[in-house]
Tab-separated table of C-alpha atoms and ligand atoms in Angstrom:
chain	number	residue	atom	x	y	z
A	1082	UNK	CA	-53.154	-15.327	16.010
A	1083	UNK	CA	-50.814	-14.061	18.712
A	1084	UNK	CA	-52.550	-11.784	21.165
A	1085	UNK	CA	-49.287	-9.843	21.544
A	1086	UNK	CA	-49.411	-8.907	17.804
A	1087	UNK	CA	-52.984	-7.488	17.608
A	1088	UNK	CA	-52.263	-4.084	19.179
A	1089	UNK	CA	-49.442	-3.493	16.597
A	1090	UNK	CA	-51.844	-3.798	13.703
A	1091	UNK	CA	-53.984	-0.982	12.200
A	1092	UNK	CA	-57.530	-0.835	10.870
A	1093	UNK	CA	-57.865	-1.469	7.141
A	1094	UNK	CA	-61.031	0.710	6.967
A	1095	UNK	CA	-60.101	3.971	8.609
A	1096	UNK	CA	-56.276	3.645	8.786
A	1097	UNK	CA	-56.423	5.648	11.987
A	1098	UNK	CA	-57.040	3.181	14.878
A	1099	UNK	CA	-55.012	0.341	16.189
A	1100	UNK	CA	-56.696	-2.944	16.610
A	1101	UNK	CA	-57.643	-4.483	19.880
A	1102	UNK	CA	-58.813	-7.861	20.981
A	1103	UNK	CA	-62.629	-7.415	21.524
A	1104	UNK	CA	-63.814	-10.963	22.417
A	1105	UNK	CA	-62.208	-14.417	22.514
A	1106	UNK	CA	-64.382	-17.492	21.840
A	1107	UNK	CA	-61.533	-20.080	21.898
A	1108	UNK	CA	-57.862	-19.794	22.849
A	1109	UNK	CA	-55.459	-22.004	20.906
A	1110	UNK	CA	-52.757	-21.612	23.586
A	1111	UNK	CA	-52.511	-19.193	26.512
A	1112	UNK	CA	-51.021	-16.613	24.037
A	1113	UNK	CA	-52.817	-17.402	20.745
A	1114	UNK	CA	-56.383	-16.774	19.785
A	1115	UNK	CA	-58.096	-19.554	17.737
A	1116	UNK	CA	-61.567	-17.843	17.375
A	1117	UNK	CA	-62.379	-14.282	18.322
A	1118	UNK	CA	-63.140	-10.697	17.302
A	1119	UNK	CA	-60.871	-7.775	17.025
A	1120	UNK	CA	-62.043	-4.173	16.661
A	1121	UNK	CA	-60.717	-0.756	15.716
A	1122	UNK	CA	-60.028	1.592	18.559
A	1123	UNK	CA	-60.948	4.601	16.321
A	1124	UNK	CA	-63.950	3.592	14.098
A	1125	UNK	CA	-65.119	0.506	15.885
A	1126	UNK	CA	-65.083	-1.771	12.769
A	1127	UNK	CA	-64.839	-5.390	13.799
A	1128	UNK	CA	-62.698	-8.180	12.132
A	1129	UNK	CA	-62.839	-11.840	12.995
A	1130	UNK	CA	-60.129	-14.366	13.956
A	1131	UNK	CA	-61.153	-17.723	12.471
A	1132	UNK	CA	-59.148	-20.906	12.669
A	1133	UNK	CA	-56.316	-19.007	14.252
A	1134	UNK	CA	-56.095	-16.494	11.344
A	1135	UNK	CA	-56.982	-12.788	11.570
A	1136	UNK	CA	-59.235	-11.951	8.612
A	1137	UNK	CA	-58.809	-8.343	7.446
A	1138	UNK	CA	-59.707	-8.876	3.803
A	1139	UNK	CA	-62.514	-6.472	2.764
A	1140	UNK	CA	-65.327	-7.977	0.707
A	1141	UNK	CA	-64.465	-6.463	-2.701
A	1142	UNK	CA	-60.714	-7.245	-2.480
A	1143	UNK	CA	-60.974	-10.560	-4.364
A	1144	UNK	CA	-63.104	-9.094	-7.144
A	1145	UNK	CA	-60.353	-8.621	-9.733
A	1146	UNK	CA	-58.071	-11.633	-9.221
A	1147	UNK	CA	-55.929	-12.676	-12.295
A	1148	UNK	CA	-55.549	-16.361	-13.153
A	1149	UNK	CA	-52.320	-16.727	-11.044
A	1150	UNK	CA	-53.856	-15.190	-8.027
A	1151	UNK	CA	-57.010	-17.361	-8.418
A	1152	UNK	CA	-54.926	-20.608	-8.519
A	1153	UNK	CA	-53.596	-19.780	-5.068
A	1154	UNK	CA	-57.104	-19.988	-3.676
A	1155	UNK	CA	-57.328	-23.649	-4.525
A	1156	UNK	CA	-56.514	-26.068	-1.777
A	1157	UNK	CA	-54.447	-28.525	-3.959
A	1158	UNK	CA	-52.253	-25.767	-5.227
A	1159	UNK	CA	-51.619	-24.521	-1.588
A	1160	UNK	CA	-50.929	-28.136	-0.654
A	1161	UNK	CA	-48.223	-28.703	-3.272
A	1162	UNK	CA	-46.906	-25.142	-3.514
A	1163	UNK	CA	-43.811	-25.266	-1.165
A	1164	UNK	CA	-42.927	-28.960	-1.143
A	1165	UNK	CA	-43.399	-29.669	-4.909
A	1166	UNK	CA	-42.704	-26.350	-6.560
A	1167	UNK	CA	-41.091	-23.717	-4.290
A	1168	UNK	CA	-38.165	-26.090	-3.210
A	1169	UNK	CA	-37.041	-26.424	-6.876
A	1170	UNK	CA	-38.281	-23.299	-8.486
A	1171	UNK	CA	-35.316	-20.880	-7.932
A	1172	UNK	CA	-32.739	-23.487	-9.153
A	1173	UNK	CA	-34.832	-23.979	-12.291
A	1174	UNK	CA	-35.241	-20.248	-12.855
A	1175	UNK	CA	-31.794	-19.100	-12.077
A	1176	UNK	CA	-30.150	-22.010	-13.909
A	1177	UNK	CA	-27.865	-22.852	-11.019
A	1178	UNK	CA	-28.131	-24.702	-7.682
A	1179	UNK	CA	-30.155	-22.522	-5.375
A	1180	UNK	CA	-31.765	-24.146	-2.423
A	1181	UNK	CA	-34.474	-22.531	-0.208
A	1182	UNK	CA	-31.888	-22.455	2.615
A	1183	UNK	CA	-29.351	-20.515	0.411
A	1184	UNK	CA	-32.198	-18.141	-0.579
A	1185	UNK	CA	-33.242	-17.602	3.091
A	1186	UNK	CA	-29.657	-16.966	4.049
A	1187	UNK	CA	-29.221	-14.385	1.370
A	1188	UNK	CA	-32.567	-12.612	2.150
A	1189	UNK	CA	-31.994	-12.690	5.892
A	1190	UNK	CA	-28.400	-11.456	5.536
A	1191	UNK	CA	-29.540	-8.493	3.457
A	1192	UNK	CA	-32.492	-7.761	5.781
A	1193	UNK	CA	-30.694	-7.940	9.171
A	1194	UNK	CA	-27.538	-6.091	7.848
A	1195	UNK	CA	-29.563	-3.022	6.954
A	1196	UNK	CA	-31.905	-2.856	9.910
A	1197	UNK	CA	-31.389	0.631	11.566
A	1198	UNK	CA	-30.190	0.521	15.113
A	1199	UNK	CA	-33.255	0.682	17.368
A	1200	UNK	CA	-33.970	4.286	18.291
A	1201	UNK	CA	-35.881	3.261	21.267
A	1202	UNK	CA	-36.878	0.125	23.033
A	1203	UNK	CA	-40.075	-1.551	21.951
A	1204	UNK	CA	-41.386	-4.298	19.666
A	1205	UNK	CA	-40.011	-4.744	16.211
A	1206	UNK	CA	-42.665	-5.503	13.634
A	1207	UNK	CA	-41.621	-7.335	10.501
A	1208	UNK	CA	-43.783	-8.383	7.608
A	1209	UNK	CA	-43.661	-11.363	5.261
A	1210	UNK	CA	-45.756	-9.872	2.410
A	1211	UNK	CA	-47.823	-12.232	0.272
A	1212	UNK	CA	-46.367	-15.029	2.172
A	1213	UNK	CA	-48.069	-18.039	0.707
A	1214	UNK	CA	-46.862	-20.754	3.165
A	1215	UNK	CA	-44.758	-18.208	5.144
A	1216	UNK	CA	-41.452	-19.614	3.980
A	1217	UNK	CA	-39.699	-16.253	4.457
A	1218	UNK	CA	-41.366	-15.553	7.857
A	1219	UNK	CA	-40.074	-18.929	9.155
A	1220	UNK	CA	-36.729	-18.312	7.621
A	1221	UNK	CA	-36.362	-14.958	9.185
A	1222	UNK	CA	-37.528	-16.259	12.574
A	1223	UNK	CA	-34.873	-18.991	12.504
A	1224	UNK	CA	-32.181	-16.513	11.694
A	1225	UNK	CA	-33.210	-13.586	13.941
A	1226	UNK	CA	-30.420	-12.366	16.087
A	1227	UNK	CA	-31.289	-13.101	19.758
A	1228	UNK	CA	-32.848	-10.090	21.569
A	1229	UNK	CA	-31.619	-9.542	25.071
A	1230	UNK	CA	-34.632	-8.113	26.743
A	1231	UNK	CA	-38.365	-8.595	26.403
A	1232	UNK	CA	-38.598	-4.816	25.906
A	1233	UNK	CA	-36.947	-5.473	22.567
A	1234	UNK	CA	-39.218	-8.185	21.335
A	1235	UNK	CA	-40.152	-9.000	17.715
A	1236	UNK	CA	-43.401	-9.892	16.068
A	1237	UNK	CA	-43.553	-11.339	12.559
A	1238	UNK	CA	-46.831	-10.838	10.585
A	1239	UNK	CA	-47.301	-12.989	7.511
A	1240	UNK	CA	-49.998	-11.755	5.111
A	1241	UNK	CA	-51.611	-13.248	2.074
A	1242	UNK	CA	-55.008	-12.931	0.533
A	1243	UNK	CA	-55.514	-16.620	-0.147
A	1244	UNK	CA	-56.927	-18.584	2.773
A	1245	UNK	CA	-55.798	-22.055	1.668
A	1246	UNK	CA	-52.126	-20.730	1.533
A	1247	UNK	CA	-52.513	-19.303	5.089
A	1248	UNK	CA	-53.924	-22.689	6.203
A	1249	UNK	CA	-50.859	-24.406	4.844
A	1250	UNK	CA	-48.657	-21.815	6.493
A	1251	UNK	CA	-50.402	-22.609	9.727
A	1252	UNK	CA	-49.820	-26.345	9.277
A	1253	UNK	CA	-46.056	-25.718	8.790
A	1254	UNK	CA	-45.903	-23.387	11.795
A	1255	UNK	CA	-47.575	-26.112	13.947
A	1256	UNK	CA	-44.954	-28.668	12.904
A	1257	UNK	CA	-41.979	-26.259	13.464
A	1258	UNK	CA	-43.138	-23.961	16.293
A	1259	UNK	CA	-41.087	-20.675	16.764
A	1260	UNK	CA	-41.775	-20.222	20.425
A	1261	UNK	CA	-39.488	-17.257	20.891
A	1262	UNK	CA	-40.553	-15.247	17.849
A	1263	UNK	CA	-44.283	-15.086	17.390
A	1264	UNK	CA	-45.439	-15.492	13.761
A	1265	UNK	CA	-49.057	-14.411	13.223
A	1266	UNK	CA	-51.048	-15.148	10.062
A	1267	UNK	CA	-53.280	-12.422	8.682
A	1268	UNK	CA	-55.491	-12.509	5.545
A	1269	UNK	CA	-55.222	-9.087	3.972
A	1270	UNK	CA	-54.717	-7.209	0.616
A	1271	UNK	CA	-51.173	-6.162	-0.111
A	1272	UNK	CA	-52.493	-2.874	-1.447
A	1273	UNK	CA	-54.412	-2.140	1.840
A	1274	UNK	CA	-52.067	-3.214	4.672
A	1275	UNK	CA	-53.090	-3.360	8.327
A	1276	UNK	CA	-50.478	-1.067	9.701
A	1277	UNK	CA	-50.634	2.506	10.752
A	1278	UNK	CA	-48.379	5.018	9.040
A	1279	UNK	CA	-44.611	4.425	9.736
A	1280	UNK	CA	-45.124	1.540	12.105
A	1281	UNK	CA	-43.588	-1.362	10.283
A	1282	UNK	CA	-39.879	-1.982	10.763
A	1283	UNK	CA	-39.100	-4.222	7.721
A	1284	UNK	CA	-40.595	-6.296	5.038
A	1285	UNK	CA	-39.573	-9.347	2.984
A	1286	UNK	CA	-41.433	-10.352	-0.118
A	1287	UNK	CA	-40.613	-13.495	-2.109
A	1288	UNK	CA	-41.741	-13.591	-5.761
A	1289	UNK	CA	-44.977	-11.800	-5.245
A	1290	UNK	CA	-44.310	-8.461	-7.005
A	1291	UNK	CA	-44.655	-10.345	-10.276
A	1292	UNK	CA	-48.049	-11.544	-9.219
A	1293	UNK	CA	-49.703	-8.435	-7.740
A	1294	UNK	CA	-52.478	-6.990	-9.932
A	1295	UNK	CA	-51.429	-3.465	-9.032
A	1296	UNK	CA	-47.705	-3.625	-8.045
A	1297	UNK	CA	-47.207	0.213	-7.905
A	1298	UNK	CA	-50.066	0.452	-5.479
A	1299	UNK	CA	-48.572	-2.120	-3.340
A	1300	UNK	CA	-45.160	-0.332	-3.321
A	1301	UNK	CA	-46.915	2.952	-2.412
A	1302	UNK	CA	-48.789	1.231	0.405
A	1303	UNK	CA	-45.365	-0.146	1.699
A	1304	UNK	CA	-43.859	3.367	1.849
A	1305	UNK	CA	-46.892	4.505	3.862
A	1306	UNK	CA	-46.500	1.853	6.520
A	1307	UNK	CA	-42.670	1.380	6.652
A	1308	UNK	CA	-40.756	3.526	9.165
A	1309	UNK	CA	-38.052	5.719	7.449
A	1310	UNK	CA	-34.938	3.703	6.793
A	1311	UNK	CA	-36.593	0.330	7.212
A	1312	UNK	CA	-35.393	-2.428	4.876
A	1313	UNK	CA	-37.550	-4.107	2.174
A	1314	UNK	CA	-35.925	-7.216	0.728
A	1315	UNK	CA	-37.564	-8.606	-2.409
A	1316	UNK	CA	-37.032	-11.621	-4.690
A	1317	UNK	CA	-38.544	-10.985	-8.186
A	1318	UNK	CA	-38.351	-12.686	-11.503
A	1319	UNK	CA	-36.828	-10.707	-14.296
A	1320	UNK	CA	-37.799	-10.502	-17.971
A	1321	UNK	CA	-35.734	-13.043	-19.871
A	1322	UNK	CA	-33.399	-11.610	-22.363
A	1323	UNK	CA	-31.050	-14.440	-23.217
A	1324	UNK	CA	-33.137	-16.934	-25.086
A	1325	UNK	CA	-36.014	-16.557	-27.506
A	1326	UNK	CA	-37.687	-19.607	-25.974
A	1327	UNK	CA	-37.615	-18.192	-22.478
A	1328	UNK	CA	-39.033	-14.820	-23.738
A	1329	UNK	CA	-41.751	-16.574	-25.604
A	1330	UNK	CA	-42.662	-18.816	-22.547
A	1331	UNK	CA	-42.678	-15.641	-20.434
A	1332	UNK	CA	-45.069	-13.712	-22.654
A	1333	UNK	CA	-47.344	-16.867	-22.864
A	1334	UNK	CA	-47.391	-16.949	-18.965
A	1335	UNK	CA	-48.045	-13.215	-18.771
A	1336	UNK	CA	-50.897	-13.348	-21.261
A	1337	UNK	CA	-52.634	-16.210	-19.739
A	1338	UNK	CA	-51.958	-15.809	-16.004
A	1339	UNK	CA	-51.420	-12.172	-15.362
A	1340	UNK	CA	-47.883	-12.574	-13.991
A	1341	UNK	CA	-45.643	-9.749	-15.043
A	1342	UNK	CA	-41.972	-9.799	-15.775
A	1343	UNK	CA	-39.685	-6.671	-15.812
A	1344	UNK	CA	-36.160	-5.846	-16.498
A	1345	UNK	CA	-33.954	-4.977	-13.515
A	1346	UNK	CA	-33.877	-1.177	-14.587
A	1347	UNK	CA	-37.685	-1.153	-14.745
A	1348	UNK	CA	-38.020	-2.688	-11.232
A	1349	UNK	CA	-35.475	-0.174	-9.911
A	1350	UNK	CA	-37.591	2.582	-11.382
A	1351	UNK	CA	-40.776	1.197	-9.816
A	1352	UNK	CA	-39.253	1.213	-6.374
A	1353	UNK	CA	-37.678	4.643	-6.774
A	1354	UNK	CA	-40.989	6.089	-7.943
A	1355	UNK	CA	-42.582	4.697	-4.689
A	1356	UNK	CA	-39.913	6.175	-2.508
A	1357	UNK	CA	-37.239	3.483	-2.007
A	1358	UNK	CA	-33.605	3.569	-2.523
A	1359	UNK	CA	-31.614	0.477	-3.661
A	1360	UNK	CA	-29.011	-0.701	-1.170
A	1361	UNK	CA	-27.923	-4.062	-2.620
A	1362	UNK	CA	-28.866	-6.284	-5.570
A	1363	UNK	CA	-27.890	-9.831	-6.572
A	1364	UNK	CA	-28.990	-11.037	-9.991
A	1365	UNK	CA	-28.909	-14.787	-10.577
A	1366	UNK	CA	-30.174	-15.734	-13.992
A	1367	UNK	CA	-33.657	-14.324	-14.065
A	1368	UNK	CA	-33.873	-14.055	-10.277
A	1369	UNK	CA	-33.259	-10.676	-8.675
A	1370	UNK	CA	-32.822	-10.396	-4.918
A	1371	UNK	CA	-32.844	-6.709	-3.951
A	1372	UNK	CA	-32.494	-4.833	-0.793
A	1373	UNK	CA	-34.412	-1.529	-0.686
A	1374	UNK	CA	-34.550	1.109	2.009
A	1375	UNK	CA	-37.653	3.128	2.639
A	1376	UNK	CA	-36.863	6.899	2.581
B	2194	LIG	C1	-45.446	-16.407	-5.950
B	2194	LIG	S1	-46.357	-16.560	-4.501
B	2194	LIG	C2	-45.120	-16.061	-3.399
B	2194	LIG	C3	-45.049	-16.818	-2.144
B	2194	LIG	C4	-44.054	-16.537	-1.081
B	2194	LIG	N1	-43.740	-15.127	-0.920
B	2194	LIG	C5	-42.808	-17.369	-1.321
B	2194	LIG	O1	-41.682	-16.836	-1.303
B	2194	LIG	O2	-42.953	-18.602	-1.448
B	2194	LIG	C6	-47.450	-15.187	-4.511
B	2194	LIG	C7	-48.426	-15.030	-3.352
B	2194	LIG	O3	-48.921	-13.742	-3.372
B	2194	LIG	C8	-50.318	-13.781	-2.988
B	2194	LIG	N2	-50.979	-12.572	-3.421
B	2194	LIG	C9	-51.210	-12.185	-4.745
B	2194	LIG	N3	-51.838	-10.998	-4.706
B	2194	LIG	C10	-51.966	-10.608	-3.421
B	2194	LIG	C11	-52.583	-9.464	-2.790
B	2194	LIG	N4	-53.026	-8.397	-3.536
B	2194	LIG	N5	-52.613	-9.397	-1.549
B	2194	LIG	C12	-52.069	-10.407	-0.729
B	2194	LIG	N6	-51.506	-11.526	-1.219
B	2194	LIG	C13	-51.484	-11.618	-2.565
B	2194	LIG	C14	-50.845	-15.114	-3.548
B	2194	LIG	O4	-51.986	-15.550	-2.915
B	2194	LIG	C15	-49.605	-16.014	-3.410
B	2194	LIG	O5	-49.659	-16.737	-2.211
B	2195	LIG	ZN1	-60.953	1.915	11.966
């Protein structure tokens, strides 16, 4: 957990105070805390940093996990997720060659092209929401346009509620360190984000809308924390319309795992209801990559 990111985060209990570093037990590097305690400057609630990950998940948040959510909490699933499944998944689902690098190029191009010009100097705070192994956070960090001054620095926060996924993300970050752009890992609930109102400058979210238990609550939470005009680039899976077999497989997946599939118009309506406007959309088979703007 990068020390520089902590003060940009907000309390998940009172939503009024910023977090601050309360105590450090072990430093991982001179800039990163391995074990320590953070606290809310307003209500005083404390939250631990364990194994380099800030833990902001409240005790009842994991009470209602669907089967798909629960599988992400198993270490072997987290271990194989990116290298065995994620690398191939979009090509399989879109029915055309679609590597992770092509996906990251597309998501990053949409994201950076719609960032509003900075109104004032200061840190830009970006979120990889429901990050699993932080593929999008790493992709954004590699493609971030260089910033000229330290006054215009960037922090990337990668959030998931599954500890084994965050541990895998950490292993990947250790092997490919992004020295110039800090990526910090946080365990939290997508429907209760650790940011104060209007303080987040952009979000990317790959494939997770389909998996959230309460997607509309997550979208509303995003509009609370995003600054007006900030981009939200999402990759979601659409309801299959072309083949009976695909539709049958999707409804079997929905019924057993809790993963939901919607049509593109339904997704547009969900975002519009939450307070987003669609800037750009690319539909590749059943994969939709969409660029939203918080109003
Ligand atoms: C399909 S994976 C997407 C992973 C990643 N975004 C990517 O592009 O590879 C969905 C992730 O969402 C996480 N997740 C599901 N519900 C969540 C919630 N309410 N809060 C935080 N993370 C959640 C799961 O643990 C899982 O890692
Ligand atoms: Zn608080």
